Amino acid sequence: MEGELKEDIENINFFLKNSQNEYSIKLENKELSLIRNSENKLNINLKFNGEKK
């Protein structure tokens, strides 16, 4: 999937759940969080922050 961001977006929240995992992608106040919660595997929580160039 490809795309191009045409506007400056401040906040995004995307959530997906299946029978074993929950996935979340959030953009809040220039901080990007990628989260996977799993019933039987390792949970992952990544955060990135940065300034516009």
PDB file of N, CA and C in Angstrom:
ATOM      1  N   MET A   1       0.852  -1.175   0.000  1.00  0.00           N
ATOM      2  CA  MET A   1       0.000   0.000   0.000  1.00  0.00           C
ATOM      3  C   MET A   1       0.893   1.232   0.000  1.00  0.00           C
ATOM      4  N   GLU A   2       0.579   2.178  -0.833  1.00  0.00           N
ATOM      5  CA  GLU A   2       1.335   3.413  -0.903  1.00  0.00           C
ATOM      6  C   GLU A   2       0.393   4.585  -0.736  1.00  0.00           C
ATOM      7  N   GLY A   3       0.920   5.673  -0.243  1.00  0.00           N
ATOM      8  CA  GLY A   3       0.092   6.863  -0.091  1.00  0.00           C
ATOM      9  C   GLY A   3       0.946   8.085   0.139  1.00  0.00           C
ATOM     10  N   GLU A   4       0.307   9.216   0.117  1.00  0.00           N
ATOM     11  CA  GLU A   4       0.996  10.485   0.337  1.00  0.00           C
ATOM     12  C   GLU A   4       0.134  11.344   1.249  1.00  0.00           C
ATOM     13  N   LEU A   5       0.762  11.912   2.261  1.00  0.00           N
ATOM     14  CA  LEU A   5       0.051  12.767   3.203  1.00  0.00           C
ATOM     15  C   LEU A   5      -0.011  14.178   2.642  1.00  0.00           C
ATOM     16  N   LYS A   6      -1.209  14.675   2.421  1.00  0.00           N
ATOM     17  CA  LYS A   6      -1.392  15.988   1.811  1.00  0.00           C
ATOM     18  C   LYS A   6      -1.568  17.095   2.841  1.00  0.00           C
ATOM     19  N   GLU A   7      -1.943  16.737   4.067  1.00  0.00           N
ATOM     20  CA  GLU A   7      -2.183  17.739   5.099  1.00  0.00           C
ATOM     21  C   GLU A   7      -1.350  17.419   6.330  1.00  0.00           C
ATOM     22  N   ASP A   8      -1.163  18.411   7.179  1.00  0.00           N
ATOM     23  CA  ASP A   8      -0.466  18.223   8.443  1.00  0.00           C
ATOM     24  C   ASP A   8      -1.477  17.691   9.458  1.00  0.00           C
ATOM     25  N   ILE A   9      -1.314  16.439   9.850  1.00  0.00           N
ATOM     26  CA  ILE A   9      -2.254  15.813  10.776  1.00  0.00           C
ATOM     27  C   ILE A   9      -1.623  15.751  12.161  1.00  0.00           C
ATOM     28  N   GLU A  10      -2.349  16.193  13.168  1.00  0.00           N
ATOM     29  CA  GLU A  10      -1.843  16.206  14.541  1.00  0.00           C
ATOM     30  C   GLU A  10      -1.999  14.854  15.234  1.00  0.00           C
ATOM     31  N   ASN A  11      -3.155  14.213  15.106  1.00  0.00           N
ATOM     32  CA  ASN A  11      -3.431  12.990  15.853  1.00  0.00           C
ATOM     33  C   ASN A  11      -4.087  11.941  14.963  1.00  0.00           C
ATOM     34  N   ILE A  12      -3.594  10.702  15.061  1.00  0.00           N
ATOM     35  CA  ILE A  12      -4.160   9.562  14.344  1.00  0.00           C
ATOM     36  C   ILE A  12      -4.241   8.407  15.340  1.00  0.00           C
ATOM     37  N   ASN A  13      -5.310   7.625  15.287  1.00  0.00           N
ATOM     38  CA  ASN A  13      -5.428   6.432  16.117  1.00  0.00           C
ATOM     39  C   ASN A  13      -6.033   5.324  15.269  1.00  0.00           C
ATOM     40  N   PHE A  14      -5.273   4.255  15.053  1.00  0.00           N
ATOM     41  CA  PHE A  14      -5.721   3.117  14.255  1.00  0.00           C
ATOM     42  C   PHE A  14      -5.650   1.882  15.131  1.00  0.00           C
ATOM     43  N   PHE A  15      -6.725   1.099  15.193  1.00  0.00           N
ATOM     44  CA  PHE A  15      -6.796  -0.052  16.080  1.00  0.00           C
ATOM     45  C   PHE A  15      -7.306  -1.257  15.304  1.00  0.00           C
ATOM     46  N   LEU A  16      -6.657  -2.409  15.482  1.00  0.00           N
ATOM     47  CA  LEU A  16      -7.053  -3.648  14.823  1.00  0.00           C
ATOM     48  C   LEU A  16      -6.974  -4.776  15.841  1.00  0.00           C
ATOM     49  N   LYS A  17      -7.990  -5.623  15.882  1.00  0.00           N
ATOM     50  CA  LYS A  17      -8.011  -6.728  16.839  1.00  0.00           C
ATOM     51  C   LYS A  17      -8.442  -8.000  16.127  1.00  0.00           C
ATOM     52  N   ASN A  18      -7.732  -9.104  16.423  1.00  0.00           N
ATOM     53  CA  ASN A  18      -8.186 -10.409  15.969  1.00  0.00           C
ATOM     54  C   ASN A  18      -8.279 -11.328  17.184  1.00  0.00           C
ATOM     55  N   SER A  19      -8.404 -12.626  16.993  1.00  0.00           N
ATOM     56  CA  SER A  19      -8.657 -13.531  18.116  1.00  0.00           C
ATOM     57  C   SER A  19      -7.489 -13.627  19.093  1.00  0.00           C
ATOM     58  N   GLN A  20      -6.266 -13.316  18.660  1.00  0.00           N
ATOM     59  CA  GLN A  20      -5.111 -13.463  19.544  1.00  0.00           C
ATOM     60  C   GLN A  20      -4.353 -12.170  19.810  1.00  0.00           C
ATOM     61  N   ASN A  21      -4.474 -11.190  18.946  1.00  0.00           N
ATOM     62  CA  ASN A  21      -3.649  -9.989  19.068  1.00  0.00           C
ATOM     63  C   ASN A  21      -4.469  -8.716  18.933  1.00  0.00           C
ATOM     64  N   GLU A  22      -3.945  -7.654  19.545  1.00  0.00           N
ATOM     65  CA  GLU A  22      -4.475  -6.304  19.353  1.00  0.00           C
ATOM     66  C   GLU A  22      -3.328  -5.444  18.836  1.00  0.00           C
ATOM     67  N   TYR A  23      -3.594  -4.660  17.799  1.00  0.00           N
ATOM     68  CA  TYR A  23      -2.590  -3.781  17.220  1.00  0.00           C
ATOM     69  C   TYR A  23      -3.086  -2.349  17.298  1.00  0.00           C
ATOM     70  N   SER A  24      -2.185  -1.436  17.627  1.00  0.00           N
ATOM     71  CA  SER A  24      -2.548  -0.029  17.709  1.00  0.00           C
ATOM     72  C   SER A  24      -1.432   0.813  17.109  1.00  0.00           C
ATOM     73  N   ILE A  25      -1.809   1.767  16.278  1.00  0.00           N
ATOM     74  CA  ILE A  25      -0.875   2.760  15.747  1.00  0.00           C
ATOM     75  C   ILE A  25      -1.443   4.119  16.125  1.00  0.00           C
ATOM     76  N   LYS A  26      -0.664   4.904  16.866  1.00  0.00           N
ATOM     77  CA  LYS A  26      -1.134   6.213  17.314  1.00  0.00           C
ATOM     78  C   LYS A  26      -0.101   7.278  16.987  1.00  0.00           C
ATOM     79  N   LEU A  27      -0.586   8.428  16.570  1.00  0.00           N
ATOM     80  CA  LEU A  27       0.246   9.613  16.416  1.00  0.00           C
ATOM     81  C   LEU A  27      -0.386  10.691  17.272  1.00  0.00           C
ATOM     82  N   GLU A  28       0.300  11.076  18.343  1.00  0.00           N
ATOM     83  CA  GLU A  28      -0.203  12.096  19.252  1.00  0.00           C
ATOM     84  C   GLU A  28       0.927  13.070  19.572  1.00  0.00           C
ATOM     85  N   ASN A  29       0.704  14.333  19.318  1.00  0.00           N
ATOM     86  CA  ASN A  29       1.675  15.381  19.647  1.00  0.00           C
ATOM     87  C   ASN A  29       3.079  15.043  19.151  1.00  0.00           C
ATOM     88  N   LYS A  30       3.172  14.662  17.879  1.00  0.00           N
ATOM     89  CA  LYS A  30       4.435  14.346  17.201  1.00  0.00           C
ATOM     90  C   LYS A  30       5.131  13.108  17.761  1.00  0.00           C
ATOM     91  N   GLU A  31       4.427  12.259  18.526  1.00  0.00           N
ATOM     92  CA  GLU A  31       4.987  11.008  19.023  1.00  0.00           C
ATOM     93  C   GLU A  31       4.217   9.848  18.403  1.00  0.00           C
ATOM     94  N   LEU A  32       4.933   8.944  17.735  1.00  0.00           N
ATOM     95  CA  LEU A  32       4.333   7.800  17.067  1.00  0.00           C
ATOM     96  C   LEU A  32       4.502   6.568  17.943  1.00  0.00           C
ATOM     97  N   SER A  33       3.408   5.866  18.239  1.00  0.00           N
ATOM     98  CA  SER A  33       3.435   4.646  19.042  1.00  0.00           C
ATOM     99  C   SER A  33       2.927   3.479  18.206  1.00  0.00           C
ATOM    100  N   LEU A  34       3.678   2.385  18.216  1.00  0.00           N
ATOM    101  CA  LEU A  34       3.278   1.143  17.564  1.00  0.00           C
ATOM    102  C   LEU A  34       3.183   0.088  18.661  1.00  0.00           C
ATOM    103  N   ILE A  35       1.999  -0.486  18.866  1.00  0.00           N
ATOM    104  CA  ILE A  35       1.770  -1.382  19.996  1.00  0.00           C
ATOM    105  C   ILE A  35       1.149  -2.683  19.509  1.00  0.00           C
ATOM    106  N   ARG A  36       1.676  -3.794  19.996  1.00  0.00           N
ATOM    107  CA  ARG A  36       1.030  -5.094  19.785  1.00  0.00           C
ATOM    108  C   ARG A  36       0.860  -5.761  21.139  1.00  0.00           C
ATOM    109  N   ASN A  37      -0.360  -6.063  21.504  1.00  0.00           N
ATOM    110  CA  ASN A  37      -0.657  -6.825  22.706  1.00  0.00           C
ATOM    111  C   ASN A  37      -1.121  -8.205  22.274  1.00  0.00           C
ATOM    112  N   SER A  38      -0.556  -9.230  22.893  1.00  0.00           N
ATOM    113  CA  SER A  38      -0.836 -10.600  22.493  1.00  0.00           C
ATOM    114  C   SER A  38      -1.155 -11.441  23.714  1.00  0.00           C
ATOM    115  N   GLU A  39      -2.068 -12.389  23.570  1.00  0.00           N
ATOM    116  CA  GLU A  39      -2.424 -13.268  24.679  1.00  0.00           C
ATOM    117  C   GLU A  39      -1.311 -14.255  25.011  1.00  0.00           C
ATOM    118  N   ASN A  40      -0.572 -14.710  24.022  1.00  0.00           N
ATOM    119  CA  ASN A  40       0.403 -15.771  24.274  1.00  0.00           C
ATOM    120  C   ASN A  40       1.806 -15.475  23.741  1.00  0.00           C
ATOM    121  N   LYS A  41       2.065 -14.244  23.315  1.00  0.00           N
ATOM    122  CA  LYS A  41       3.382 -13.902  22.782  1.00  0.00           C
ATOM    123  C   LYS A  41       3.855 -12.589  23.390  1.00  0.00           C
ATOM    124  N   LEU A  42       5.020 -12.174  22.999  1.00  0.00           N
ATOM    125  CA  LEU A  42       5.622 -10.948  23.502  1.00  0.00           C
ATOM    126  C   LEU A  42       4.817  -9.720  23.101  1.00  0.00           C
ATOM    127  N   ASN A  43       4.560  -8.851  24.062  1.00  0.00           N
ATOM    128  CA  ASN A  43       3.946  -7.560  23.761  1.00  0.00           C
ATOM    129  C   ASN A  43       5.031  -6.612  23.263  1.00  0.00           C
ATOM    130  N   ILE A  44       4.676  -5.764  22.321  1.00  0.00           N
ATOM    131  CA  ILE A  44       5.629  -4.816  21.740  1.00  0.00           C
ATOM    132  C   ILE A  44       5.050  -3.414  21.854  1.00  0.00           C
ATOM    133  N   ASN A  45       5.858  -2.471  22.335  1.00  0.00           N
ATOM    134  CA  ASN A  45       5.448  -1.073  22.424  1.00  0.00           C
ATOM    135  C   ASN A  45       6.627  -0.210  21.987  1.00  0.00           C
ATOM    136  N   LEU A  46       6.539   0.382  20.801  1.00  0.00           N
ATOM    137  CA  LEU A  46       7.601   1.229  20.263  1.00  0.00           C
ATOM    138  C   LEU A  46       7.116   2.664  20.210  1.00  0.00           C
ATOM    139  N   LYS A  47       7.984   3.601  20.593  1.00  0.00           N
ATOM    140  CA  LYS A  47       7.634   5.019  20.507  1.00  0.00           C
ATOM    141  C   LYS A  47       8.745   5.763  19.777  1.00  0.00           C
ATOM    142  N   PHE A  48       8.331   6.661  18.901  1.00  0.00           N
ATOM    143  CA  PHE A  48       9.264   7.498  18.151  1.00  0.00           C
ATOM    144  C   PHE A  48       8.814   8.943  18.313  1.00  0.00           C
ATOM    145  N   ASN A  49       9.749   9.842  18.478  1.00  0.00           N
ATOM    146  CA  ASN A  49       9.381  11.253  18.469  1.00  0.00           C
ATOM    147  C   ASN A  49      10.434  12.027  17.695  1.00  0.00           C
ATOM    148  N   GLY A  50      10.030  13.170  17.205  1.00  0.00           N
ATOM    149  CA  GLY A  50      10.958  13.962  16.421  1.00  0.00           C
ATOM    150  C   GLY A  50      10.351  15.281  16.013  1.00  0.00           C
ATOM    151  N   GLU A  51      11.202  16.125  15.517  1.00  0.00           N
ATOM    152  CA  GLU A  51      10.795  17.448  15.067  1.00  0.00           C
ATOM    153  C   GLU A  51      10.704  17.450  13.551  1.00  0.00           C
ATOM    154  N   LYS A  52       9.844  18.302  13.026  1.00  0.00           N
ATOM    155  CA  LYS A  52       9.773  18.486  11.577  1.00  0.00           C
ATOM    156  C   LYS A  52      11.035  19.186  11.100  1.00  0.00           C
ATOM    157  N   LYS A  53      11.488  18.818   9.933  1.00  0.00           N
ATOM    158  CA  LYS A  53      12.676  19.461   9.344  1.00  0.00           C
ATOM    159  C   LYS A  53      12.240  20.489   8.342  1.00  0.00           C
TER     160      LYS A  53
END
